[in-house]
Coordinates of C-alpha atoms and ligand atoms in Angstrom, one line a residue:
M256 CA 14.3 -69.3 10.3
E257 CA 14.1 -66.8 7.5
K258 CA 17.5 -65.6 6.5
T259 CA 16.8 -63.8 3.2
N260 CA 15.8 -60.2 3.4
G261 CA 12.2 -59.4 2.8
K262 CA 10.8 -56.0 2.1
L263 CA 10.0 -53.2 4.3
D264 CA 6.7 -51.6 3.6
I265 CA 5.6 -49.1 6.2
T266 CA 2.0 -48.7 4.9
R267 CA 1.6 -52.4 5.6
Q268 CA 3.1 -52.0 9.1
Y269 CA 0.7 -49.2 9.9
A270 CA -2.2 -51.5 8.9
F271 CA -0.8 -54.4 11.4
A272 CA -0.8 -51.7 14.1
E273 CA -4.2 -50.6 13.3
E274 CA -5.6 -54.2 13.1
I275 CA -4.1 -54.7 16.9
A276 CA -5.6 -51.4 18.0
R277 CA -9.0 -52.3 16.8
L278 CA -9.0 -55.2 19.2
R279 CA -8.5 -53.2 22.2
L280 CA -6.1 -55.5 24.1
N281 CA -4.9 -52.8 26.4
K282 CA -1.6 -54.3 26.9
K283 CA 1.1 -52.7 28.9
Y284 CA 4.7 -52.8 27.8
C285 CA 8.2 -52.1 29.1
I286 CA 11.2 -51.4 26.9
V287 CA 14.6 -51.9 28.4
T288 CA 17.2 -50.1 26.4
M289 CA 20.9 -51.0 26.5
G290 CA 23.9 -49.2 24.9
C291 CA 24.0 -46.1 23.1
Q292 CA 21.8 -43.1 21.9
M293 CA 21.0 -45.1 18.5
N294 CA 19.3 -47.6 20.6
V295 CA 17.5 -45.1 22.8
R296 CA 16.2 -43.5 19.5
D297 CA 15.3 -46.9 18.1
S298 CA 13.3 -47.9 21.2
E299 CA 11.5 -44.7 21.0
T300 CA 10.3 -45.9 17.5
L301 CA 9.1 -49.1 19.1
C302 CA 7.2 -47.2 21.7
G303 CA 5.8 -45.2 18.8
W304 CA 4.4 -48.4 17.3
L305 CA 3.1 -49.8 20.7
S306 CA 1.2 -46.7 21.4
L307 CA -0.4 -46.7 18.1
M308 CA -1.5 -50.3 18.9
G309 CA -3.3 -48.6 22.0
F310 CA -0.8 -50.0 24.6
T311 CA 0.7 -48.2 27.6
E312 CA 4.1 -47.9 28.8
V313 CA 5.1 -49.1 32.2
K314 CA 8.6 -48.5 34.0
A315 CA 8.8 -51.8 35.9
R316 CA 8.9 -55.1 34.1
E317 CA 6.9 -56.8 36.6
D318 CA 3.9 -54.5 35.6
A319 CA 4.3 -55.4 31.9
D320 CA 2.5 -57.8 29.5
I321 CA 4.9 -57.3 26.8
I322 CA 8.7 -56.9 27.7
I323 CA 11.3 -56.0 24.9
Y324 CA 15.0 -55.8 25.4
N325 CA 16.9 -53.5 23.1
T326 CA 20.4 -54.9 23.3
C327 CA 24.0 -53.7 22.8
C328 CA 27.1 -55.7 21.8
V329 CA 29.9 -53.2 21.7
R330 CA 31.7 -54.8 24.5
E331 CA 31.2 -58.3 26.1
N332 CA 30.0 -56.8 29.6
A333 CA 27.0 -55.1 27.7
E334 CA 26.2 -58.4 26.0
N335 CA 26.4 -60.5 29.4
K336 CA 24.4 -58.0 31.0
A337 CA 21.6 -58.3 28.3
L338 CA 21.8 -62.1 28.5
G339 CA 21.5 -62.3 32.2
N340 CA 18.5 -59.8 32.1
V341 CA 16.8 -61.9 29.5
I342 CA 17.3 -65.3 31.4
W343 CA 16.0 -63.5 34.5
L344 CA 12.6 -63.0 32.8
K345 CA 12.1 -66.7 32.7
E346 CA 11.1 -66.5 36.4
L347 CA 8.5 -63.7 35.7
K348 CA 6.9 -65.9 32.9
K349 CA 6.4 -68.6 35.3
D350 CA 3.9 -66.6 37.3
K351 CA 2.5 -64.8 34.1
P352 CA 2.4 -67.3 31.2
D353 CA 1.0 -64.8 28.8
L354 CA 3.9 -62.4 29.2
I355 CA 5.4 -61.6 25.7
I356 CA 9.1 -61.5 25.7
G357 CA 11.0 -59.9 22.9
V358 CA 14.8 -59.3 22.3
C359 CA 16.1 -56.9 19.5
G360 CA 19.0 -54.6 18.7
C361 CA 22.7 -55.0 17.9
M362 CA 23.2 -58.2 19.5
M363 CA 20.6 -60.1 17.6
Q364 CA 22.5 -59.3 14.3
E365 CA 25.6 -61.4 15.5
K366 CA 25.9 -64.7 13.6
G367 CA 24.0 -67.6 14.9
L368 CA 22.7 -65.9 17.9
A369 CA 19.1 -65.6 17.3
E370 CA 19.0 -69.5 16.3
E371 CA 20.8 -70.1 19.7
L372 CA 18.3 -68.0 21.7
K373 CA 15.4 -69.7 19.9
R374 CA 16.9 -73.2 20.8
K375 CA 18.0 -72.4 24.4
Y376 CA 15.3 -70.1 25.7
P377 CA 11.7 -71.3 24.8
F378 CA 10.4 -68.6 26.8
I379 CA 11.6 -65.9 24.2
D380 CA 8.7 -65.1 21.8
L381 CA 10.1 -62.7 19.5
V382 CA 13.5 -61.7 18.1
F383 CA 14.3 -59.4 15.3
G384 CA 17.5 -57.5 14.3
T385 CA 18.3 -53.8 13.5
H386 CA 17.8 -54.3 9.7
N387 CA 14.2 -55.4 10.1
A388 CA 13.1 -53.4 13.2
A389 CA 10.8 -51.5 11.0
N390 CA 8.5 -54.8 10.5
F391 CA 7.8 -54.7 14.2
P392 CA 4.1 -54.5 14.1
E393 CA 4.0 -57.6 11.7
Y394 CA 6.0 -59.6 13.9
L395 CA 4.2 -58.6 17.1
S396 CA 1.0 -59.4 15.4
R397 CA 2.1 -62.9 14.5
V398 CA 3.0 -63.4 18.3
L399 CA 0.1 -61.8 19.7
L400 CA -2.7 -62.9 17.3
G401 CA -1.1 -65.9 15.8
G402 CA 0.4 -67.4 18.9
E403 CA 3.7 -67.9 16.9
R404 CA 7.2 -67.6 18.1
V405 CA 8.8 -65.1 15.6
F406 CA 12.5 -65.1 15.2
E407 CA 13.6 -63.0 12.2
V408 CA 16.9 -61.3 11.6
W409 CA 18.0 -60.2 8.3
D410 CA 21.7 -60.3 7.1
S411 CA 21.8 -57.1 5.3
Q412 CA 20.3 -53.5 5.6
G413 CA 17.6 -52.1 3.5
S414 CA 17.8 -48.4 2.5
V415 CA 16.6 -45.8 5.1
T416 CA 12.9 -46.3 6.2
E417 CA 11.0 -43.2 6.8
G418 CA 7.7 -42.7 8.2
Q419 CA 7.8 -44.7 11.3
P420 CA 6.0 -43.3 14.4
A421 CA 8.0 -42.4 17.7
L422 CA 7.1 -41.8 21.2
R423 CA 10.0 -39.6 22.6
S424 CA 11.2 -40.3 26.0
C425 CA 11.7 -36.6 26.6
R426 CA 9.5 -33.5 25.7
F427 CA 12.2 -31.1 25.5
S428 CA 15.3 -32.8 24.2
A429 CA 15.3 -35.1 21.4
F430 CA 17.8 -37.3 19.2
V431 CA 17.4 -37.1 15.6
N432 CA 19.1 -39.8 13.4
I433 CA 21.0 -38.3 10.4
M434 CA 22.6 -41.6 9.2
Y435 CA 22.7 -45.2 10.0
G436 CA 25.7 -47.5 9.9
C437 CA 29.5 -47.4 9.6
N438 CA 32.0 -48.0 6.9
N439 CA 35.0 -47.4 9.1
F440 CA 35.9 -51.0 10.3
C441 CA 38.0 -49.8 13.3
T442 CA 39.5 -53.4 13.8
Y443 CA 38.1 -53.7 17.6
C444 CA 34.6 -52.7 16.7
I445 CA 31.5 -54.6 15.9
V446 CA 29.3 -51.8 14.9
P447 CA 29.8 -52.1 11.2
Y448 CA 28.8 -55.8 11.2
V449 CA 25.7 -55.2 13.3
R450 CA 24.7 -51.8 11.9
G451 CA 25.5 -52.3 8.5
R452 CA 27.1 -49.8 5.8
E453 CA 26.3 -46.0 6.0
R454 CA 23.0 -44.9 4.8
S455 CA 22.1 -41.2 5.3
R456 CA 18.7 -39.7 5.6
K457 CA 17.7 -37.0 3.1
P458 CA 18.3 -33.4 4.3
E459 CA 14.5 -32.6 3.8
D460 CA 13.5 -35.5 6.0
I461 CA 15.8 -34.5 8.9
L462 CA 14.8 -30.8 8.6
D463 CA 11.2 -31.6 8.5
E464 CA 11.5 -33.8 11.8
C465 CA 13.4 -31.0 13.6
A466 CA 10.9 -28.5 12.6
K467 CA 8.3 -30.7 14.0
L468 CA 10.1 -31.1 17.1
K469 CA 10.6 -27.3 17.5
D470 CA 6.8 -26.9 17.1
A471 CA 6.2 -29.5 19.7
G472 CA 8.3 -27.3 22.2
V473 CA 11.6 -29.1 21.9
K474 CA 14.6 -27.1 23.1
E475 CA 17.7 -29.2 22.3
I476 CA 18.2 -31.7 19.5
T477 CA 21.2 -34.0 19.0
L478 CA 21.9 -35.0 15.6
L479 CA 22.9 -38.8 15.6
G480 CA 25.3 -41.0 13.4
Q481 CA 28.0 -43.3 14.0
N482 CA 30.1 -41.0 12.0
V483 CA 28.3 -37.6 11.2
N484 CA 31.3 -36.3 9.1
S485 CA 30.5 -38.7 6.5
Y486 CA 26.8 -37.9 6.2
M487 CA 26.0 -38.1 2.5
G488 CA 29.5 -39.5 1.7
G489 CA 31.4 -36.9 3.4
G490 CA 32.8 -33.6 2.1
S491 CA 30.8 -30.4 3.2
A492 CA 27.3 -32.2 3.5
F493 CA 27.3 -32.5 7.1
A494 CA 28.3 -28.8 7.8
E495 CA 25.8 -27.7 5.2
L496 CA 23.1 -29.8 7.1
L497 CA 24.2 -28.3 10.5
K498 CA 23.7 -24.8 9.1
R499 CA 20.4 -25.4 7.8
V500 CA 19.4 -26.9 11.1
D501 CA 20.8 -24.0 13.0
K502 CA 18.5 -21.7 10.9
L503 CA 15.4 -23.4 12.2
G504 CA 15.9 -21.6 15.6
I505 CA 15.7 -24.6 18.0
E506 CA 17.6 -23.3 21.0
R507 CA 20.2 -25.9 21.4
V508 CA 21.9 -28.2 18.7
R509 CA 24.4 -30.7 19.3
F510 CA 25.7 -33.6 17.3
M511 CA 27.7 -36.9 17.7
T512 CA 29.9 -38.8 16.9
S513 CA 32.6 -37.2 14.9
H514 CA 35.5 -39.3 13.5
P515 CA 38.9 -37.3 13.9
K516 CA 39.9 -38.2 10.5
D517 CA 36.9 -36.7 8.9
I518 CA 36.1 -33.6 10.9
T519 CA 36.7 -30.8 8.3
D520 CA 37.8 -27.1 8.9
E521 CA 34.3 -26.2 7.5
L522 CA 32.4 -28.1 10.3
I523 CA 34.9 -26.7 13.0
S524 CA 34.2 -23.3 11.8
C525 CA 30.5 -23.9 12.6
F526 CA 31.5 -23.8 16.3
G527 CA 32.3 -20.0 15.8
S528 CA 29.4 -19.1 13.4
L529 CA 26.2 -20.9 14.4
K530 CA 24.0 -19.3 16.7
H531 CA 22.4 -22.4 18.2
L532 CA 25.3 -25.1 18.0
C533 CA 26.3 -25.8 21.4
P534 CA 30.2 -25.7 22.3
Q535 CA 30.3 -29.3 22.7
L536 CA 32.2 -31.9 20.7
H537 CA 32.7 -35.8 21.3
L538 CA 35.8 -36.5 19.4
P539 CA 37.0 -40.2 20.1
M540 CA 40.7 -40.4 20.5
Q541 CA 40.8 -44.2 21.2
A542 CA 44.7 -44.2 22.0
G543 CA 47.8 -41.9 22.1
D544 CA 50.3 -44.0 20.1
D545 CA 50.5 -43.9 16.4
E546 CA 51.3 -47.5 16.0
V547 CA 48.3 -48.6 18.1
L548 CA 46.1 -46.1 16.2
K549 CA 47.4 -47.8 13.0
R550 CA 46.5 -51.2 14.0
M551 CA 43.2 -49.9 15.2
N552 CA 42.6 -48.8 11.7
R553 CA 41.8 -45.1 13.0
R554 CA 43.7 -43.6 10.1
Y555 CA 45.0 -40.6 11.9
T556 CA 48.2 -40.0 14.0
I557 CA 48.2 -38.6 17.4
D558 CA 49.7 -35.4 16.1
A559 CA 46.9 -35.0 13.5
Y560 CA 44.4 -35.6 16.5
M561 CA 45.8 -32.8 18.5
D562 CA 45.9 -30.6 15.6
K563 CA 42.2 -30.9 15.3
V564 CA 41.8 -30.2 19.0
R565 CA 44.0 -27.1 18.7
R566 CA 41.9 -25.9 15.6
V567 CA 38.6 -26.4 17.6
R568 CA 39.8 -24.5 20.6
E569 CA 41.0 -21.7 18.4
V570 CA 37.6 -21.1 16.9
C571 CA 35.7 -21.9 20.2
P572 CA 37.9 -21.6 23.3
E573 CA 35.0 -22.6 25.6
I574 CA 34.4 -26.0 23.8
G575 CA 33.6 -29.0 26.0
L576 CA 35.7 -31.7 24.4
T577 CA 34.9 -35.3 25.2
T578 CA 36.4 -38.5 24.1
D579 CA 36.4 -42.2 24.0
I580 CA 39.6 -44.3 25.1
I581 CA 40.4 -47.9 25.1
A582 CA 43.2 -49.4 27.3
G583 CA 44.6 -52.4 26.4
F584 CA 44.4 -52.9 22.9
P585 CA 45.9 -56.2 21.7
G586 CA 49.4 -55.9 21.6
E587 CA 49.5 -52.5 23.1
T588 CA 52.6 -52.0 25.6
R589 CA 53.1 -50.2 28.6
A590 CA 55.2 -47.5 26.7
Q591 CA 52.3 -47.2 24.1
F592 CA 49.8 -46.8 26.9
E593 CA 51.9 -44.0 28.4
G594 CA 51.4 -42.3 25.1
T595 CA 47.7 -42.5 25.8
L596 CA 48.2 -40.7 29.4
R597 CA 50.3 -38.0 27.9
A598 CA 47.8 -37.4 25.1
V599 CA 45.1 -37.1 27.8
E600 CA 47.2 -34.7 29.8
Q601 CA 47.6 -32.7 26.6
A602 CA 44.3 -32.8 25.2
R603 CA 42.5 -31.7 28.6
F604 CA 39.0 -33.5 27.9
D605 CA 36.2 -32.2 30.0
S606 CA 35.5 -36.0 30.2
A607 CA 36.3 -39.4 28.9
Y608 CA 34.7 -42.7 28.4
T609 CA 37.2 -45.2 29.0
F610 CA 37.0 -49.1 28.3
I611 CA 39.1 -51.9 28.6
Y612 CA 39.4 -53.6 25.2
S613 CA 37.1 -56.4 24.7
P614 CA 37.4 -58.9 21.9
R615 CA 34.4 -59.0 19.6
E616 CA 34.3 -62.1 17.5
G617 CA 34.5 -61.4 13.7
T618 CA 36.5 -58.3 14.0
A619 CA 40.2 -58.1 12.8
A620 CA 41.7 -57.3 16.3
A621 CA 40.1 -60.3 18.0
K622 CA 42.7 -62.4 16.2
Y623 CA 45.6 -60.2 17.3
P624 CA 48.0 -61.5 19.9
D625 CA 47.0 -60.2 23.3
P626 CA 49.7 -60.7 25.9
V627 CA 48.9 -58.3 28.4
S628 CA 46.7 -59.7 31.4
I629 CA 43.3 -58.4 32.4
Q630 CA 44.7 -57.5 35.8
E631 CA 47.2 -55.2 34.1
K632 CA 44.9 -53.6 31.6
T633 CA 42.5 -52.9 34.7
E634 CA 45.4 -51.1 36.4
W635 CA 46.1 -49.0 33.4
L636 CA 42.3 -48.2 33.1
E637 CA 42.4 -47.0 36.8
E638 CA 45.3 -44.9 36.2
L639 CA 43.8 -43.2 33.1
I640 CA 40.6 -42.7 35.1
A641 CA 42.4 -41.1 37.9
L642 CA 44.4 -38.9 35.3
Q643 CA 41.3 -37.6 33.8
L644 CA 39.3 -37.2 37.2
G645 CA 42.0 -34.6 38.0
I646 CA 41.7 -32.9 34.7
T647 CA 37.9 -32.7 34.9
A648 CA 38.2 -31.3 38.6
D649 CA 40.5 -28.6 37.5
M650 CA 38.2 -27.7 34.6
L651 CA 35.1 -27.7 37.1
K652 CA 36.8 -25.6 39.5
R653 CA 37.4 -22.9 36.9
Q654 CA 33.8 -22.4 36.3
T655 CA 32.9 -21.2 39.8
G656 CA 31.5 -17.6 39.5
K657 CA 30.5 -17.8 35.9
T658 CA 26.8 -17.7 34.9
F659 CA 25.4 -20.2 32.4
P660 CA 22.0 -20.9 30.6
V661 CA 21.1 -24.4 32.0
L662 CA 18.4 -26.6 30.3
V663 CA 16.9 -28.2 33.4
E664 CA 16.4 -31.9 32.8
S665 CA 15.3 -33.6 36.0
M666 CA 14.9 -33.6 39.7
S667 CA 18.1 -34.7 41.7
L668 CA 18.0 -38.2 42.9
R669 CA 19.2 -37.1 46.1
S670 CA 17.0 -34.2 47.1
E671 CA 13.3 -33.3 46.4
S672 CA 14.5 -29.5 46.1
T673 CA 17.2 -29.7 43.8
V674 CA 17.1 -29.9 40.1
G675 CA 19.8 -30.7 37.6
G676 CA 20.6 -29.8 34.0
K677 CA 23.4 -29.1 31.4
T678 CA 25.4 -26.1 30.4
P679 CA 25.8 -25.3 26.6
R680 CA 29.2 -27.0 27.1
G681 CA 27.5 -30.2 28.5
L682 CA 28.5 -29.8 32.1
M683 CA 25.9 -30.9 34.7
V684 CA 24.8 -28.3 37.2
N685 CA 22.8 -29.1 40.3
F686 CA 21.0 -26.3 42.1
P687 CA 17.9 -25.6 44.3
G688 CA 14.7 -25.4 42.4
G689 CA 11.3 -27.0 41.8
R690 CA 9.8 -29.4 39.3
D691 CA 8.3 -26.4 37.6
L692 CA 11.8 -25.7 36.1
I693 CA 12.1 -28.9 34.1
G694 CA 12.4 -28.3 30.4
R695 CA 13.0 -24.7 30.9
I696 CA 16.4 -22.8 30.1
V697 CA 17.4 -20.7 33.1
D698 CA 20.6 -18.7 34.1
V699 CA 22.5 -20.5 36.8
R700 CA 25.6 -19.0 38.7
I701 CA 28.1 -21.6 39.6
T702 CA 28.9 -21.7 43.1
G703 CA 31.3 -24.6 43.4
A704 CA 32.2 -27.9 41.9
G705 CA 31.8 -31.5 42.9
K706 CA 33.9 -34.5 41.4
N707 CA 32.0 -34.6 38.1
T708 CA 29.3 -31.9 38.4
L709 CA 28.8 -28.3 39.2
K710 CA 26.7 -26.6 41.9
G711 CA 25.0 -23.6 41.3
E712 CA 22.0 -21.2 42.1
L713 CA 19.3 -19.6 40.0
E714 CA 20.3 -16.1 39.0
E715 CA 17.3 -13.7 39.6
Ligands
5AD953 N1 36.3 -53.1 23.2 C1 36.5 -51.9 24.1 N2 35.9 -50.5 23.7 C2 35.4 -50.7 22.5 N3 34.5 -49.6 21.9 C3 34.1 -50.1 20.7 N4 34.4 -51.4 20.5 C4 35.2 -51.8 21.6 C5 35.8 -53.0 22.0 N5 35.8 -54.0 21.3 C6 34.4 -48.3 22.5 C7 35.1 -47.2 21.6 C8 34.0 -46.6 21.0 C9 32.9 -46.6 22.0 C10 31.6 -46.3 21.6 O1 33.2 -48.0 22.5 O2 36.0 -46.4 22.4 O3 34.4 -45.2 20.5
SF4_954 FE1 33.1 -48.5 15.5 FE2 35.3 -47.1 14.3 FE3 32.6 -47.2 13.1 FE4 33.0 -45.8 15.5 S1 33.9 -45.3 13.6 S2 31.3 -47.2 14.9 S3 34.5 -47.1 16.6 S4 34.0 -48.7 13.4

């Protein structure tokens, strides 16, 4: 298996894709995406390549000639789910020997994993990592045309690769990467190991992509980075980029994720001054105790965090704050966890993504003593979830009677005559309406609240 890094040459990759297209193989493909928005965006690039090859997307794995799993490894259960799914494909391949099975994404960057998959699972045809995903056409051509099994993962990243195609999964809302990787090394987190160090795209490339999306009718863009505040090395670069994106006139602009230690006053003031920036901020708190935060290597105190929250709300009282929280970090005591509960009470988030700590091999915290049992951590998590549910319910109730512009996203799963979409603040609203509303921004009056979503009706 090749360990050394090769070259990324996009022109060559287009040549591979065109060569495959000329053969008119008419394959159907299915990409299964796990994990975060970064992976969603990466899958859109793979779809872009596959569509250039003349292949069509299908939703069910059973209908596909090529199945690719884009994996996540941020927590152990994500990893187990990915592995379980891939192993299940073995059965599918028994009935369909020509089926091509590929696995890519963050999990493939873990040390030794690709070799293990190659050895243990002969039905896997293709494995590549996050650092060499731009070589996908070449790898697929070696599998399709050369009958090879291709297992290639590069240890280190290249620079940013521009010019890849994309087939977006949504025609009115789009993710735009502004940077890749992370330099923060929070002690629990595997992301810096599997996504590499920070690399920023040039403002011109980002603005160009956003402008094209606007011309294509996109109404909402979300700028993506592991830590957007350190775009181009930090300072005011991200706020400046955001101001330029705002001027393009796309109706809704969002971004994620912001590291609390790096969010600047200049960025916070954007919530008061930029016309298209939505009042929504995802600001991962992780824990509510200074000692735990220190051992997480988060580099802020809980007071400093609350101070940022206060400043954001001063500028934008209607902001929808969301957060990530880990319960049961190694060595966290009950008293320290109660600090998290108090912080949640105080911050009054719209919602929180909550996780039980999951040890990730190779990260610093995986070696910390961890005496609290998983049962106890589960109870802590449930307590945290219950607390946040109450706060969410209160906040939702207070929206009744107000009218918001809602970007309609989809039909409701439960009813053929109900649609769902988001308010600027990011709250989900369901209301009676037809398919023709999807992709439009309409005024909706809030009539009531459920557990996690709002109910409303179209305002005439
Ligand atoms: N265990 C539990 N949660 C984790 N996260 C990242 N790494 C871990 C881990 N090892 C959570 C953090 C992060 C979110 C994306 O996932 O809260 O913000
Ligand atoms: Fe992981 Fe911390 Fe980087 Fe976020 S900032 S990706 S939690 S290391």
